[in-house]
PDB file of C-alpha atoms in Angstrom:
ATOM      1  CA  VAL Z   1     -12.954 -66.399 -58.719  1.00 52.00           C
ATOM      2  CA  GLY Z   2     -11.663 -69.946 -59.504  1.00 61.00           C
ATOM      3  CA  SER Z   3      -7.884 -69.635 -59.777  1.00 80.00           C
ATOM      4  CA  TYR Z   4      -7.943 -65.822 -59.654  1.00 88.00           C
ATOM      5  CA  PRO Z   5      -5.880 -64.229 -58.254  1.00 92.00           C
ATOM      6  CA  SER Z   6      -2.899 -66.567 -58.675  1.00 93.00           C
ATOM      7  CA  THR Z   7       0.021 -64.285 -59.593  1.00 96.00           C
ATOM      8  CA  SER Z   8       1.686 -61.268 -58.021  1.00 96.00           C
ATOM      9  CA  ASN Z   9       0.173 -58.869 -60.574  1.00 96.00           C
ATOM     10  CA  GLU Z  10      -3.263 -60.414 -60.095  1.00 97.00           C
ATOM     11  CA  ALA Z  11      -2.882 -60.038 -56.321  1.00 97.00           C
ATOM     12  CA  ILE Z  12      -2.261 -56.324 -56.800  1.00 97.00           C
ATOM     13  CA  ALA Z  13      -5.221 -56.016 -59.186  1.00 97.00           C
ATOM     14  CA  ALA Z  14      -7.533 -57.888 -56.799  1.00 97.00           C
ATOM     15  CA  THR Z  15      -6.474 -55.636 -53.920  1.00 98.00           C
ATOM     16  CA  ASN Z  16      -7.066 -52.590 -56.098  1.00 97.00           C
ATOM     17  CA  ALA Z  17     -10.582 -53.903 -56.717  1.00 97.00           C
ATOM     18  CA  VAL Z  18     -11.220 -53.746 -52.961  1.00 98.00           C
ATOM     19  CA  TYR Z  19     -10.107 -50.109 -53.019  1.00 97.00           C
ATOM     20  CA  ASN Z  20     -12.426 -49.545 -55.978  1.00 96.00           C
ATOM     21  CA  THR Z  21     -15.404 -50.204 -53.701  1.00 95.00           C
ATOM     22  CA  LEU Z  22     -14.670 -46.828 -52.113  1.00 94.00           C
ATOM     23  CA  ARG Z  23     -15.354 -45.138 -55.454  1.00 91.00           C
ATOM     24  CA  ILE Z  24     -18.679 -46.791 -56.209  1.00 90.00           C
ATOM     25  CA  TRP Z  25     -21.373 -44.132 -56.521  1.00 84.00           C
ATOM     26  CA  GLN Z  26     -23.550 -45.622 -53.788  1.00 83.00           C
ATOM     27  CA  PHE Z  27     -20.670 -45.669 -51.310  1.00 83.00           C
ATOM     28  CA  ASN Z  28     -19.751 -42.028 -50.895  1.00 75.00           C
ATOM     29  CA  SER Z  29     -19.145 -40.158 -54.138  1.00 66.00           C
ATOM     30  CA  GLY Z  30     -22.781 -39.211 -54.676  1.00 63.00           C
ATOM     31  CA  GLY Z  31     -25.222 -41.873 -53.631  1.00 63.00           C
ATOM     32  CA  PHE Z  32     -24.427 -41.923 -49.950  1.00 63.00           C
ATOM     33  CA  PRO Z  33     -23.001 -38.785 -48.417  1.00 62.00           C
ATOM     34  CA  LEU Z  34     -26.074 -39.180 -46.227  1.00 67.00           C
ATOM     35  CA  LEU Z  35     -24.342 -39.422 -42.855  1.00 72.00           C
ATOM     36  CA  ASP Z  36     -22.551 -36.176 -43.639  1.00 77.00           C
ATOM     37  CA  ILE Z  37     -25.724 -34.445 -44.807  1.00 79.00           C
ATOM     38  CA  MET Z  38     -27.485 -35.464 -41.592  1.00 80.00           C
ATOM     39  CA  SER Z  39     -24.681 -33.971 -39.499  1.00 81.00           C
ATOM     40  CA  ASP Z  40     -23.265 -30.470 -39.321  1.00 81.00           C
ATOM     41  CA  GLU Z  41     -20.380 -31.473 -41.587  1.00 78.00           C
ATOM     42  CA  ALA Z  42     -22.116 -30.898 -44.918  1.00 77.00           C
ATOM     43  CA  ARG Z  43     -25.136 -29.389 -46.634  1.00 77.00           C
ATOM     44  CA  LYS Z  44     -27.118 -31.082 -49.357  1.00 77.00           C
ATOM     45  CA  GLY Z  45     -26.698 -28.068 -51.624  1.00 75.00           C
ATOM     46  CA  SER Z  46     -28.556 -27.405 -54.880  1.00 72.00           C
ATOM     47  CA  ASN Z  47     -32.236 -26.438 -54.715  1.00 71.00           C
ATOM     48  CA  PRO Z  48     -34.237 -27.508 -51.643  1.00 66.00           C
ATOM     49  CA  GLY Z  49     -36.390 -29.975 -53.572  1.00 62.00           C
ATOM     50  CA  ASP Z  50     -33.663 -31.493 -55.753  1.00 61.00           C
ATOM     51  CA  GLY Z  51     -32.459 -35.055 -55.328  1.00 58.00           C
ATOM     52  CA  THR Z  52     -35.502 -36.991 -54.215  1.00 65.00           C
ATOM     53  CA  SER Z  53     -33.320 -39.733 -52.751  1.00 70.00           C
ATOM     54  CA  VAL Z  54     -31.357 -37.264 -50.631  1.00 75.00           C
ATOM     55  CA  VAL Z  55     -33.960 -34.746 -49.453  1.00 80.00           C
ATOM     56  CA  PRO Z  56     -35.496 -37.123 -46.851  1.00 82.00           C
ATOM     57  CA  PHE Z  57     -32.105 -37.339 -45.150  1.00 81.00           C
ATOM     58  CA  ASP Z  58     -31.621 -33.600 -45.284  1.00 82.00           C
ATOM     59  CA  ASN Z  59     -34.895 -32.978 -43.438  1.00 83.00           C
ATOM     60  CA  PHE Z  60     -35.033 -36.238 -41.393  1.00 85.00           C
ATOM     61  CA  THR Z  61     -38.163 -37.629 -43.056  1.00 86.00           C
ATOM     62  CA  TYR Z  62     -36.537 -40.831 -44.372  1.00 82.00           C
ATOM     63  CA  THR Z  63     -38.071 -44.263 -43.835  1.00 82.00           C
ATOM     64  CA  PRO Z  64     -36.509 -47.760 -43.552  1.00 79.00           C
ATOM     65  CA  THR Z  65     -37.405 -48.452 -47.185  1.00 80.00           C
ATOM     66  CA  GLU Z  66     -35.397 -45.557 -48.662  1.00 78.00           C
ATOM     67  CA  GLY Z  67     -33.353 -46.879 -51.579  1.00 77.00           C
ATOM     68  CA  GLY Z  68     -30.238 -44.984 -50.528  1.00 77.00           C
ATOM     69  CA  ILE Z  69     -29.949 -47.002 -47.335  1.00 82.00           C
ATOM     70  CA  GLU Z  70     -30.213 -50.342 -49.140  1.00 85.00           C
ATOM     71  CA  ASN Z  71     -27.691 -49.333 -51.804  1.00 86.00           C
ATOM     72  CA  TRP Z  72     -25.129 -48.242 -49.205  1.00 88.00           C
ATOM     73  CA  TYR Z  73     -25.664 -51.446 -47.202  1.00 91.00           C
ATOM     74  CA  ARG Z  74     -25.266 -53.639 -50.303  1.00 92.00           C
ATOM     75  CA  THR Z  75     -22.132 -51.819 -51.441  1.00 94.00           C
ATOM     76  CA  LEU Z  76     -20.447 -52.314 -48.070  1.00 95.00           C
ATOM     77  CA  TYR Z  77     -21.061 -56.056 -48.310  1.00 96.00           C
ATOM     78  CA  LEU Z  78     -19.739 -55.997 -51.880  1.00 96.00           C
ATOM     79  CA  GLY Z  79     -16.519 -54.537 -50.466  1.00 97.00           C
ATOM     80  CA  ILE Z  80     -16.458 -57.253 -47.816  1.00 98.00           C
ATOM     81  CA  ARG Z  81     -16.815 -59.973 -50.459  1.00 97.00           C
ATOM     82  CA  ARG Z  82     -14.012 -58.441 -52.520  1.00 97.00           C
ATOM     83  CA  SER Z  83     -11.873 -58.345 -49.382  1.00 98.00           C
ATOM     84  CA  TYR Z  84     -12.315 -62.052 -48.768  1.00 97.00           C
ATOM     85  CA  LEU Z  85     -11.494 -62.884 -52.398  1.00 96.00           C
ATOM     86  CA  VAL Z  86      -8.072 -61.368 -51.653  1.00 97.00           C
ATOM     87  CA  LEU Z  87      -7.646 -62.796 -48.155  1.00 97.00           C
ATOM     88  CA  GLU Z  88      -8.570 -66.309 -49.248  1.00 96.00           C
ATOM     89  CA  SER Z  89      -6.221 -66.398 -52.259  1.00 96.00           C
ATOM     90  CA  VAL Z  90      -3.231 -64.087 -51.838  1.00 97.00           C
ATOM     91  CA  PRO Z  91      -1.618 -65.885 -48.844  1.00 96.00           C
ATOM     92  CA  SER Z  92      -0.939 -68.980 -51.005  1.00 96.00           C
ATOM     93  CA  ILE Z  93       0.498 -67.086 -53.997  1.00 96.00           C
ATOM     94  CA  GLU Z  94       4.236 -67.413 -54.607  1.00 96.00           C
ATOM     95  CA  MET Z  95       5.372 -63.790 -54.632  1.00 97.00           C
ATOM     96  CA  ASP Z  96       7.502 -61.291 -52.754  1.00 97.00           C
ATOM     97  CA  ASP Z  97       6.714 -61.796 -49.074  1.00 97.00           C
ATOM     98  CA  ASP Z  98       6.873 -58.098 -48.166  1.00 97.00           C
ATOM     99  CA  LEU Z  99       4.456 -57.184 -50.952  1.00 97.00           C
ATOM    100  CA  LYS Z 100       2.169 -60.064 -50.006  1.00 98.00           C
ATOM    101  CA  THR Z 101       2.052 -58.921 -46.381  1.00 98.00           C
ATOM    102  CA  ARG Z 102       1.362 -55.354 -47.446  1.00 98.00           C
ATOM    103  CA  LEU Z 103      -1.518 -56.314 -49.751  1.00 98.00           C
ATOM    104  CA  ILE Z 104      -3.063 -58.479 -47.046  1.00 98.00           C
ATOM    105  CA  ALA Z 105      -2.708 -55.643 -44.529  1.00 98.00           C
ATOM    106  CA  GLU Z 106      -4.276 -53.124 -46.924  1.00 98.00           C
ATOM    107  CA  THR Z 107      -7.189 -55.481 -47.488  1.00 98.00           C
ATOM    108  CA  ARG Z 108      -7.638 -56.201 -43.799  1.00 98.00           C
ATOM    109  CA  PHE Z 109      -7.800 -52.464 -43.136  1.00 98.00           C
ATOM    110  CA  LEU Z 110     -10.518 -52.055 -45.755  1.00 98.00           C
ATOM    111  CA  LEU Z 111     -12.439 -55.054 -44.398  1.00 98.00           C
ATOM    112  CA  GLY Z 112     -12.331 -53.547 -40.917  1.00 98.00           C
ATOM    113  CA  TYR Z 113     -13.321 -50.173 -42.321  1.00 97.00           C
ATOM    114  CA  PHE Z 114     -16.347 -51.571 -44.160  1.00 97.00           C
ATOM    115  CA  TYR Z 115     -17.525 -53.375 -41.040  1.00 98.00           C
ATOM    116  CA  SER Z 116     -16.964 -50.296 -38.883  1.00 96.00           C
ATOM    117  CA  LEU Z 117     -19.334 -48.376 -41.138  1.00 93.00           C
ATOM    118  CA  LEU Z 118     -21.920 -51.146 -41.030  1.00 94.00           C
ATOM    119  CA  VAL Z 119     -22.018 -51.289 -37.228  1.00 95.00           C
ATOM    120  CA  ARG Z 120     -21.992 -47.501 -37.052  1.00 90.00           C
ATOM    121  CA  GLY Z 121     -24.991 -47.311 -39.369  1.00 87.00           C
ATOM    122  CA  PHE Z 122     -26.974 -50.380 -38.349  1.00 91.00           C
ATOM    123  CA  GLY Z 123     -25.655 -51.792 -35.069  1.00 95.00           C
ATOM    124  CA  ASP Z 124     -25.949 -55.583 -35.168  1.00 97.00           C
ATOM    125  CA  VAL Z 125     -25.465 -56.823 -38.747  1.00 97.00           C
ATOM    126  CA  PRO Z 126     -24.849 -60.188 -40.455  1.00 97.00           C
ATOM    127  CA  LEU Z 127     -21.233 -61.297 -39.974  1.00 97.00           C
ATOM    128  CA  VAL Z 128     -19.832 -62.577 -43.255  1.00 96.00           C
ATOM    129  CA  THR Z 129     -16.448 -64.325 -43.028  1.00 95.00           C
ATOM    130  CA  SER Z 130     -16.110 -65.790 -46.516  1.00 95.00           C
ATOM    131  CA  SER Z 131     -16.432 -64.775 -50.162  1.00 94.00           C
ATOM    132  CA  VAL Z 132     -19.113 -67.483 -50.423  1.00 93.00           C
ATOM    133  CA  PRO Z 133     -21.231 -67.100 -47.268  1.00 91.00           C
ATOM    134  CA  PRO Z 134     -24.360 -69.048 -46.354  1.00 91.00           C
ATOM    135  CA  THR Z 135     -27.510 -67.876 -48.107  1.00 90.00           C
ATOM    136  CA  ILE Z 136     -29.244 -67.247 -44.792  1.00 92.00           C
ATOM    137  CA  LEU Z 137     -27.494 -65.156 -42.155  1.00 93.00           C
ATOM    138  CA  SER Z 138     -28.793 -63.758 -38.908  1.00 96.00           C
ATOM    139  CA  ARG Z 139     -27.574 -60.572 -37.247  1.00 97.00           C
ATOM    140  CA  THR Z 140     -24.431 -60.741 -35.110  1.00 97.00           C
ATOM    141  CA  ALA Z 141     -23.883 -58.536 -32.076  1.00 98.00           C
ATOM    142  CA  SER Z 142     -21.805 -55.511 -33.049  1.00 97.00           C
ATOM    143  CA  GLU Z 143     -19.461 -56.153 -30.126  1.00 97.00           C
ATOM    144  CA  GLU Z 144     -18.596 -59.558 -31.562  1.00 97.00           C
ATOM    145  CA  ILE Z 145     -17.858 -57.947 -34.923  1.00 98.00           C
ATOM    146  CA  TYR Z 146     -15.579 -55.425 -33.225  1.00 97.00           C
ATOM    147  CA  GLN Z 147     -13.654 -58.164 -31.447  1.00 97.00           C
ATOM    148  CA  GLN Z 148     -13.556 -60.702 -34.296  1.00 96.00           C
ATOM    149  CA  ILE Z 149     -13.039 -58.432 -37.312  1.00 97.00           C
ATOM    150  CA  ILE Z 150     -12.665 -54.708 -36.794  1.00 97.00           C
ATOM    151  CA  PHE Z 151     -10.031 -54.429 -34.069  1.00 97.00           C
ATOM    152  CA  PRO Z 152      -7.879 -57.443 -35.124  1.00 97.00           C
ATOM    153  CA  ASP Z 153      -7.840 -56.364 -38.771  1.00 98.00           C
ATOM    154  CA  LEU Z 154      -7.040 -52.721 -38.050  1.00 98.00           C
ATOM    155  CA  GLU Z 155      -4.334 -53.707 -35.561  1.00 98.00           C
ATOM    156  CA  PHE Z 156      -2.793 -56.049 -38.156  1.00 98.00           C
ATOM    157  CA  ALA Z 157      -2.815 -53.177 -40.658  1.00 98.00           C
ATOM    158  CA  ALA Z 158      -1.258 -50.787 -38.137  1.00 98.00           C
ATOM    159  CA  ASP Z 159       1.540 -53.278 -37.424  1.00 98.00           C
ATOM    160  CA  ASN Z 160       2.277 -54.327 -41.010  1.00 98.00           C
ATOM    161  CA  LEU Z 161       1.700 -51.350 -43.299  1.00 98.00           C
ATOM    162  CA  PRO Z 162       4.338 -48.810 -44.335  1.00 98.00           C
ATOM    163  CA  LYS Z 163       4.329 -45.260 -43.088  1.00 97.00           C
ATOM    164  CA  LYS Z 164       3.075 -42.619 -45.491  1.00 96.00           C
ATOM    165  CA  SER Z 165       6.625 -41.493 -46.317  1.00 96.00           C
ATOM    166  CA  GLU Z 166       7.686 -45.057 -47.099  1.00 97.00           C
ATOM    167  CA  TYR Z 167       5.450 -45.430 -50.144  1.00 95.00           C
ATOM    168  CA  SER Z 168       6.768 -44.595 -53.608  1.00 94.00           C
ATOM    169  CA  ASN Z 169       5.037 -41.956 -55.717  1.00 91.00           C
ATOM    170  CA  ASP Z 170       3.382 -44.748 -57.710  1.00 92.00           C
ATOM    171  CA  ASP Z 171       1.646 -45.978 -54.545  1.00 94.00           C
ATOM    172  CA  ILE Z 172       0.549 -42.666 -53.046  1.00 92.00           C
ATOM    173  CA  GLY Z 173      -2.961 -43.066 -51.675  1.00 92.00           C
ATOM    174  CA  ARG Z 174      -2.588 -46.621 -50.437  1.00 97.00           C
ATOM    175  CA  ILE Z 175      -3.473 -47.407 -46.842  1.00 98.00           C
ATOM    176  CA  THR Z 176      -0.743 -46.576 -44.322  1.00 98.00           C
ATOM    177  CA  SER Z 177      -0.017 -47.587 -40.755  1.00 98.00           C
ATOM    178  CA  GLY Z 178      -1.010 -44.043 -39.788  1.00 98.00           C
ATOM    179  CA  ALA Z 179      -4.422 -44.458 -41.389  1.00 98.00           C
ATOM    180  CA  ALA Z 180      -4.996 -47.693 -39.460  1.00 98.00           C
ATOM    181  CA  LYS Z 181      -3.961 -46.092 -36.163  1.00 98.00           C
ATOM    182  CA  ALA Z 182      -6.119 -43.032 -36.837  1.00 98.00           C
ATOM    183  CA  LEU Z 183      -9.178 -45.187 -37.480  1.00 98.00           C
ATOM    184  CA  LEU Z 184      -8.465 -47.207 -34.344  1.00 98.00           C
ATOM    185  CA  ALA Z 185      -8.251 -43.959 -32.386  1.00 98.00           C
ATOM    186  CA  ARG Z 186     -11.596 -42.805 -33.801  1.00 96.00           C
ATOM    187  CA  LEU Z 187     -13.353 -46.076 -33.057  1.00 97.00           C
ATOM    188  CA  TYR Z 188     -12.006 -46.224 -29.508  1.00 97.00           C
ATOM    189  CA  LEU Z 189     -13.154 -42.639 -29.026  1.00 97.00           C
ATOM    190  CA  TYR Z 190     -16.669 -43.597 -30.209  1.00 93.00           C
ATOM    191  CA  ARG Z 191     -16.631 -46.392 -27.655  1.00 95.00           C
ATOM    192  CA  LYS Z 192     -15.412 -44.046 -24.872  1.00 96.00           C
ATOM    193  CA  ASP Z 193     -12.199 -46.037 -24.460  1.00 97.00           C
ATOM    194  CA  TYR Z 194     -10.160 -42.904 -23.959  1.00 98.00           C
ATOM    195  CA  THR Z 195      -6.958 -44.735 -23.011  1.00 98.00           C
ATOM    196  CA  ASN Z 196      -6.665 -46.469 -26.369  1.00 97.00           C
ATOM    197  CA  ALA Z 197      -7.994 -43.426 -28.212  1.00 98.00           C
ATOM    198  CA  GLU Z 198      -5.151 -41.388 -26.722  1.00 98.00           C
ATOM    199  CA  LYS Z 199      -2.593 -44.135 -27.384  1.00 98.00           C
ATOM    200  CA  TYR Z 200      -3.283 -44.409 -31.106  1.00 98.00           C
ATOM    201  CA  SER Z 201      -3.804 -40.666 -31.569  1.00 98.00           C
ATOM    202  CA  LEU Z 202      -0.402 -39.944 -30.048  1.00 98.00           C
ATOM    203  CA  GLU Z 203       1.231 -42.598 -32.214  1.00 98.00           C
ATOM    204  CA  VAL Z 204      -0.131 -40.812 -35.285  1.00 98.00           C
ATOM    205  CA  ILE Z 205       0.930 -37.382 -34.025  1.00 97.00           C
ATOM    206  CA  ASN Z 206       4.370 -38.484 -32.842  1.00 97.00           C
ATOM    207  CA  SER Z 207       5.110 -40.261 -36.124  1.00 97.00           C
ATOM    208  CA  LEU Z 208       5.727 -36.791 -37.606  1.00 96.00           C
ATOM    209  CA  GLU Z 209       4.168 -38.066 -40.840  1.00 97.00           C
ATOM    210  CA  TYR Z 210       1.394 -35.473 -40.732  1.00 96.00           C
ATOM    211  CA  GLY Z 211       0.908 -31.791 -40.050  1.00 94.00           C
ATOM    212  CA  LEU Z 212      -1.301 -28.806 -40.808  1.00 93.00           C
ATOM    213  CA  GLU Z 213      -1.467 -27.114 -44.199  1.00 93.00           C
ATOM    214  CA  SER Z 214       0.100 -23.668 -44.123  1.00 92.00           C
ATOM    215  CA  ASN Z 215      -2.764 -22.543 -46.390  1.00 93.00           C
ATOM    216  CA  PHE Z 216      -5.989 -23.762 -44.761  1.00 92.00           C
ATOM    217  CA  VAL Z 217      -7.965 -23.954 -48.011  1.00 91.00           C
ATOM    218  CA  ASP Z 218      -5.516 -26.558 -49.356  1.00 90.00           C
ATOM    219  CA  ALA Z 219      -6.706 -29.089 -46.776  1.00 88.00           C
ATOM    220  CA  PHE Z 220      -9.720 -29.866 -48.972  1.00 84.00           C
ATOM    221  CA  SER Z 221      -8.593 -28.719 -52.407  1.00 89.00           C
ATOM    222  CA  VAL Z 222      -6.917 -30.285 -55.415  1.00 90.00           C
ATOM    223  CA  ALA Z 223      -3.742 -28.445 -54.430  1.00 88.00           C
ATOM    224  CA  GLY Z 224      -3.709 -30.319 -51.144  1.00 88.00           C
ATOM    225  CA  GLU Z 225      -4.229 -33.791 -52.582  1.00 91.00           C
ATOM    226  CA  PHE Z 226      -2.178 -36.285 -50.549  1.00 91.00           C
ATOM    227  CA  GLY Z 227      -0.851 -33.313 -48.630  1.00 93.00           C
ATOM    228  CA  THR Z 228       0.495 -33.129 -45.118  1.00 94.00           C
ATOM    229  CA  GLU Z 229      -2.989 -33.338 -43.561  1.00 93.00           C
ATOM    230  CA  SER Z 230      -4.049 -36.377 -45.621  1.00 94.00           C
ATOM    231  CA  VAL Z 231      -4.279 -39.487 -43.445  1.00 96.00           C
ATOM    232  CA  PHE Z 232      -6.749 -41.553 -45.493  1.00 95.00           C
ATOM    233  CA  GLU Z 233      -7.752 -40.266 -48.884  1.00 90.00           C
ATOM    234  CA  ILE Z 234      -9.785 -41.876 -51.647  1.00 87.00           C
TER     235      ILE Z 234
END
C-alpha cells in the first residue's frame, strides 16, 4: 500500500497478485471445489469418510458454520481488495498506455469474476468499492452488484483486452477478450437473458480463437494446457 504500486513493473506485479488469488488453496485448488462436488461435474474421490471439511458437501449435510464456506467467502473478498489496490493506483502511473489499459482490464475482469462467484454462492452480499472499505457493511442487492460492478467490469474487459492469439508466449494465460465475453455469456444465460447470452457466445465462436481438441483427453490434460479449447485457465 502507500506508494505501491508506482512503476510499470510494480503495476504488473500488483496485477499478478490479483491473479494469485485464484491459486489460493481456499479458492479452488483444494479448499473449495465444493460447488463442483455438489454438482454432477465432479466427485469428492478418496475414501468416503476422508476430508472432514469436504464430506458434508458431498452428502449435503453441511451447515452455515462450515469452515470451508467462510474461507471461500474471505478469499473472494481478499481478491476484491487486491483488485482495488490495482484500480486505485495504476491509472495514475506514468507508463505505456496500452499496457496500463490492459492491466486495468485484466483486473476489472477478475473483480467482476470474484463478485459473480459471491452472488452465485450467497445472493445479496456486502458491496466493497475500495481497498479500505468501511468496517461495517450491510448486504447489497445482487442486482445492484450486477449493474454496478459485474457487467460494467466484464464489458470493459471484453472491449479492451487482447484476443488469445495476440498475447506473446510470455503472457499466455492472461485474461483475454474471449474470456470476458464467455463469462458474460454464462452470466446472461444464468439470468435467462438469452439474447445477450447468444450475442456473446457467438462473438466467442466467430472469433475463431477457439476450437475442439482433436484428442478429447487433451481438453483436461497437461498436454492440452492453453490449448485450443482453453478460454480461461488458471
